[in-house]
Short mmCIF file of C-alpha atoms in Angstrom, two decimals:
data_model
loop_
_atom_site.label_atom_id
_atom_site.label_comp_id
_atom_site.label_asym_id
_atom_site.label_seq_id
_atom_site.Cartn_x
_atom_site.Cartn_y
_atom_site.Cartn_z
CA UNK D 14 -27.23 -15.49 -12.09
CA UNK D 15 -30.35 -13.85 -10.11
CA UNK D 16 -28.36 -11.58 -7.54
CA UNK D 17 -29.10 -11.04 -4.00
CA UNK D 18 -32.73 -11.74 -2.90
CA UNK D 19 -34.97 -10.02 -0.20
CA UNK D 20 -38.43 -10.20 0.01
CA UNK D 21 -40.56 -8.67 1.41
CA UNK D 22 -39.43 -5.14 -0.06
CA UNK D 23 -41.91 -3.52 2.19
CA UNK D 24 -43.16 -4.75 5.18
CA UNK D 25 -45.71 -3.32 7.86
CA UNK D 26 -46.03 -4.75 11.22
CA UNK D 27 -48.30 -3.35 14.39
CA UNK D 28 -45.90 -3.22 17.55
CA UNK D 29 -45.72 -6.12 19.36
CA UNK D 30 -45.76 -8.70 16.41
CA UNK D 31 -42.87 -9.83 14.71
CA UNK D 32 -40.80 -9.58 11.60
CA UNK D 33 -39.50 -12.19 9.58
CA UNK D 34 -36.57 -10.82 6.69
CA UNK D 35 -35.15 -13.46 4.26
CA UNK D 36 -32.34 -12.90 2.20
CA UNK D 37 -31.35 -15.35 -0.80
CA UNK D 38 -27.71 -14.84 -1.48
CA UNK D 39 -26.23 -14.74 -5.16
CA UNK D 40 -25.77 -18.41 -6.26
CA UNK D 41 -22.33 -20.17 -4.92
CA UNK D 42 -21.83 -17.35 -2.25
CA UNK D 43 -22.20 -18.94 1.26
CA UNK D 44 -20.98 -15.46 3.66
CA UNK D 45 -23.90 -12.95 4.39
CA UNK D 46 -24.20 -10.32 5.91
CA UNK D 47 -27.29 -8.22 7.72
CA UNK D 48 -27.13 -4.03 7.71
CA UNK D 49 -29.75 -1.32 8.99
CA UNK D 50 -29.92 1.64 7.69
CA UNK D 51 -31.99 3.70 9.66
CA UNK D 52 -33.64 7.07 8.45
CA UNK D 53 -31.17 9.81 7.41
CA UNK D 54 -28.16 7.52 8.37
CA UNK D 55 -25.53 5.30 6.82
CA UNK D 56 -25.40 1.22 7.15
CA UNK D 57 -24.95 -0.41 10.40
CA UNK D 58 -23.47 -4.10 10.27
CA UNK D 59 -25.80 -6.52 12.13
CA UNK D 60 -24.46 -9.96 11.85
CA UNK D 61 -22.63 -12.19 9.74
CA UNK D 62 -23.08 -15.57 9.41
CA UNK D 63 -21.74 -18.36 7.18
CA UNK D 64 -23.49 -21.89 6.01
CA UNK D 65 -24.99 -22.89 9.78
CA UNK D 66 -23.15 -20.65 11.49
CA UNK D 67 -23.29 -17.48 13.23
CA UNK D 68 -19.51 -15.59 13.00
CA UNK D 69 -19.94 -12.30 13.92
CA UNK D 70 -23.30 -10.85 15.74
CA UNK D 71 -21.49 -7.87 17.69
CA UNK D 72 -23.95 -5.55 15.99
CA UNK D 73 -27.47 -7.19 16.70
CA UNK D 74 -29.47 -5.14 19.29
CA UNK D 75 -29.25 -8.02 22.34
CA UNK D 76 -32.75 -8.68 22.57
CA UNK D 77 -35.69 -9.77 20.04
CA UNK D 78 -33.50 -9.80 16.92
CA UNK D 79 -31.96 -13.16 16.05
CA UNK D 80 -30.80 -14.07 12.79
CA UNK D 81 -29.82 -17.65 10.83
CA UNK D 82 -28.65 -19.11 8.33
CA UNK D 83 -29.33 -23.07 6.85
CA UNK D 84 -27.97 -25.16 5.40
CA UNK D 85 -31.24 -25.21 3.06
CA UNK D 86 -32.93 -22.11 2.04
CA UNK D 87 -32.60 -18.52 2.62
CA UNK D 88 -31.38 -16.16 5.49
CA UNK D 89 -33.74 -15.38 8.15
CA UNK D 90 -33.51 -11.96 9.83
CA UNK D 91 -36.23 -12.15 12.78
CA UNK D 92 -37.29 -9.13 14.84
CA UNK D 93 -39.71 -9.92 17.64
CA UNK D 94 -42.15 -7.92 19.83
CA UNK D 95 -41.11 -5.04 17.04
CA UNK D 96 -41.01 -1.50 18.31
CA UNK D 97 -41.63 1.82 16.57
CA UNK D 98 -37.45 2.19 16.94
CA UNK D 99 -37.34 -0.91 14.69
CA UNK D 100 -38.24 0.94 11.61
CA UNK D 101 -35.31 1.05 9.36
CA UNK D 102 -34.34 -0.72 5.56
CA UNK D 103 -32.69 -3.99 6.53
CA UNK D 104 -30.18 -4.22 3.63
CA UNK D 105 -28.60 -8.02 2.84
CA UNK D 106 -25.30 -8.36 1.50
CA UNK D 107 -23.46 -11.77 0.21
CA UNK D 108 -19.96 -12.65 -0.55
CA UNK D 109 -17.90 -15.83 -2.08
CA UNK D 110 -15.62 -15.59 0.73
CA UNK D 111 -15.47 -13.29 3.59
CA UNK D 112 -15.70 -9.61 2.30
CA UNK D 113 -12.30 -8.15 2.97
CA UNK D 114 -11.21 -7.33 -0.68
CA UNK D 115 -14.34 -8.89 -2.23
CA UNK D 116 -16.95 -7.10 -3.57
CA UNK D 117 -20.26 -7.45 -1.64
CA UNK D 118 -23.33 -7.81 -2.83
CA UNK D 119 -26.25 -5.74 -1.66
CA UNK D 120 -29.94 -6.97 -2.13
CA UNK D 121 -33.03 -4.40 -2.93
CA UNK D 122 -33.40 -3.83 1.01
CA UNK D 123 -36.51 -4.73 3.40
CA UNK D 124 -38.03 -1.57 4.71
CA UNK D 125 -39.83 -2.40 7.60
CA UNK D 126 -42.47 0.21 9.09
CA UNK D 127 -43.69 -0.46 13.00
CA UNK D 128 -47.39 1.53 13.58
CA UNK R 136 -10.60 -0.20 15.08
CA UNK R 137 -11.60 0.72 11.58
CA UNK R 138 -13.48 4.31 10.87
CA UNK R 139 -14.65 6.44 8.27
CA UNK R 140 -15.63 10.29 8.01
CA UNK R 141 -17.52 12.16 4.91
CA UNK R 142 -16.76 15.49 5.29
CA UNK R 143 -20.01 16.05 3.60
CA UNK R 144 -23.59 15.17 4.46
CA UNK R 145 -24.74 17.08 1.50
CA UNK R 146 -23.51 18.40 -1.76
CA UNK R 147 -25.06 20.22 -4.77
CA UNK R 148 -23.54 20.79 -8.23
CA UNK R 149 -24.64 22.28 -11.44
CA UNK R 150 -24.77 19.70 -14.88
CA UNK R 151 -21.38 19.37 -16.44
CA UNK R 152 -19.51 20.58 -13.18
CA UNK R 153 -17.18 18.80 -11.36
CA UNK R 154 -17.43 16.46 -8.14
CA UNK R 155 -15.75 16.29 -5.28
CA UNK R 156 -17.25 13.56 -2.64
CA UNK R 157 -14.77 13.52 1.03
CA UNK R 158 -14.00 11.03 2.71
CA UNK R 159 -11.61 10.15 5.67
CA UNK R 160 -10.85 6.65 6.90
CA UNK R 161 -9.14 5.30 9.95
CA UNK R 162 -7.86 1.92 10.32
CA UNK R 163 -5.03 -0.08 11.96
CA UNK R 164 -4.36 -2.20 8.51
CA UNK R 165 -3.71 -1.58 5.48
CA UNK R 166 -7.46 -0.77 4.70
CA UNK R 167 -9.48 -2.03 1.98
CA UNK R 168 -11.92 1.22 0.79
CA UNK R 169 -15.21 1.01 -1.39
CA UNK R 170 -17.28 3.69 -2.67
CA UNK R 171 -21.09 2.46 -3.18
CA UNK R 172 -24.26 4.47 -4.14
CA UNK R 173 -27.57 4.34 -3.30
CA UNK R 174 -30.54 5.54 -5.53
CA UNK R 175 -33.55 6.33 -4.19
CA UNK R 176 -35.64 3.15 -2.61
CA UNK R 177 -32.63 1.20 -4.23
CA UNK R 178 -30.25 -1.52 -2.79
CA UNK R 179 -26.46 -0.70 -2.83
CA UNK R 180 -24.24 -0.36 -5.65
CA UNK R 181 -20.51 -0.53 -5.43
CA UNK R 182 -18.77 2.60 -7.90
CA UNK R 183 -15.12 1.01 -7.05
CA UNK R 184 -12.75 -0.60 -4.58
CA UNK R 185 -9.32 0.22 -3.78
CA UNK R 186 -7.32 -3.08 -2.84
CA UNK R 187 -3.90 -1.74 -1.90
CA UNK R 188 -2.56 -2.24 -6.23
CA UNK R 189 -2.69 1.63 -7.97
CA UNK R 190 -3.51 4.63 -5.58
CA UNK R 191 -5.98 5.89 -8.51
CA UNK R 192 -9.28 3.63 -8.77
CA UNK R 193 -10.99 4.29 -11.57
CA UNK R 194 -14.93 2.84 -11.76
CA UNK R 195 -18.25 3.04 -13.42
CA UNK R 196 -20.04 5.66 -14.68
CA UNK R 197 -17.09 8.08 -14.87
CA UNK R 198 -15.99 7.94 -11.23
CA UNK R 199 -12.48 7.57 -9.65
CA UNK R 200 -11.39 8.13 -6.39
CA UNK R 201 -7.44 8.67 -5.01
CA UNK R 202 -6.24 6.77 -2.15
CA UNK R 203 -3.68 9.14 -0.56
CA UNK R 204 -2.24 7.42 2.84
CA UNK R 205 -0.21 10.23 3.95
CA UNK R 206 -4.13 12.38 3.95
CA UNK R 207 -5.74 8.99 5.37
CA UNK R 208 -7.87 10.35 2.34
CA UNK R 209 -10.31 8.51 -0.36
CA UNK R 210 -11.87 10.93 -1.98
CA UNK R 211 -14.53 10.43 -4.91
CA UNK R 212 -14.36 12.51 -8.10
CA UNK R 213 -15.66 12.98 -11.22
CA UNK R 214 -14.51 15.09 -14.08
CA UNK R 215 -18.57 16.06 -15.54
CA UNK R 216 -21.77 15.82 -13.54
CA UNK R 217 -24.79 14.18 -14.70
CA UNK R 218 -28.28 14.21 -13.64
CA UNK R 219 -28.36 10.75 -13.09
CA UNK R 220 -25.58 10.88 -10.54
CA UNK R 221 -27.79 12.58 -7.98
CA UNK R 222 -27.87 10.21 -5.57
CA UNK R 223 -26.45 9.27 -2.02
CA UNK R 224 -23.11 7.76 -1.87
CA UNK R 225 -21.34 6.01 0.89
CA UNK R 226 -17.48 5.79 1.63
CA UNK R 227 -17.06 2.06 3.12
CA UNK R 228 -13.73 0.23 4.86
CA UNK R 229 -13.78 -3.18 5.31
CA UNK R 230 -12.83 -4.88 8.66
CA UNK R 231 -10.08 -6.84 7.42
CA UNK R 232 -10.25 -9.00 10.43
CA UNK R 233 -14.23 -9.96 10.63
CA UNK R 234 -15.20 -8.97 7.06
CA UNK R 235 -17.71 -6.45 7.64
CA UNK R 236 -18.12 -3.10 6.08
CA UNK R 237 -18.01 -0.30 7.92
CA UNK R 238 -20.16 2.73 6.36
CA UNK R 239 -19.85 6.34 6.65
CA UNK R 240 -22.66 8.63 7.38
CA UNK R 241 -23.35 9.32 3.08
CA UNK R 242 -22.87 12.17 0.87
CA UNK R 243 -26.13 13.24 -0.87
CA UNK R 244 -25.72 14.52 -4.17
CA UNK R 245 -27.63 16.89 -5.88
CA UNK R 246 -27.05 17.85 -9.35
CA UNK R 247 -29.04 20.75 -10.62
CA UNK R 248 -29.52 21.19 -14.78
#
């Protein structure tokens, strides 16, 4: 059982274009979850979002980041018209069922670096 | 709303030497608490949860941590220090109403032979 997928592990955008994150979640687990970490500084939650749905996206910056989840395929973490700010490991997390006493867990991390 | 506080942003023990790793929490519920580590360029690995059963988690590697609710306290130990703990390590609570983990700032630790 591969665990938690994210590709790329290192990405390098110009400002102005725009970031695509995918996260693969460990096999039968349909909750995700989206954290930055930037420099020097613990994880911030992002969003959570189940099968289709988007449950919790208090912690997404309120413009060019959007995030999803299909029914098909992986989850999609999009940044657009990125910004220096931006730069920051973008860490994925999956769950069986919503985290509360459930172990989470973490993919490899997407570091993302705006020049 | 759910918090948590490491005392420590940085801490540096000798080989074969205790640890100590603080950590605070605040939270309205009866709070679920994780302790994870992070190695260098590495994704997030959890050490051990406490899930409101014994006060005294024990996990991998040689790592426990107390859960003391009088001291709103979670603090990490371990008995020996090895090289290979040096790492940064993150005290987490878990929103018991969304789901999401809440992180503190991290504890980096240094272990020196």
């Amino acid at each position: 059982n591969a665990g938690v997928m994210q590709n790329p592990r290192h990405l390098v955008r110009r400002r102005g274009q725009e970031a695509r994150l995918r996260c693969s979640p460990m096999k039968g687990h349909s909750h995700v979850y989206w954290y930055r970490q930037l420099p020097e500084e613990g994880l911030k939650f992002m969003v959570y979002l189940q099968k289709e749905n988007i449950i919790d996206e208090s912690g997404m910056p309120k413009e060019r980041f959007s995030a999803e989840f299909p029914k098909e395929g992986p989850s999609i973490l999009r940044i657009q018209q990125v910004v220096r700010g931006d730069s920051a490991a973008y860490f994925c997390a999956s769950s069986p069922t919503k985290q509360q006493n459930t172990e989470a867990f973490f993919g490899q991390g997407t570091r993302l670096t705006v020049v | 709303a759910q918090s948590v506080t490491q005392l420590d942003s940085h801490v540096s023990v000798s080989e074969g030497t205790p640890v100590l790793l603080r950590c605070n929490y605040s939270s309205s519920y009866s709070p679920s608490l994780f302790w994870y580590v992070q190695h260098p360029n590495k994704g997030l690995q959890l050490l051990l949860k406490y899930t409101s059963a014994a006060t005294l988690v024990k996990g991998i590697n040689g790592f426990e941590a107390e859960f003391k609710k009088s001291e709103t306290s979670f603090h990490l130990t371990k008995p020996s220090a090895h090289m290979s703990d040096a790492a940064e390590y993150f005290c987490v609570v878990s929103d018991n109403q969304g789901g999401k983990l809440i992180f503190g700032q991290g504890t980096e630790l240094s272990v020196k032979p």
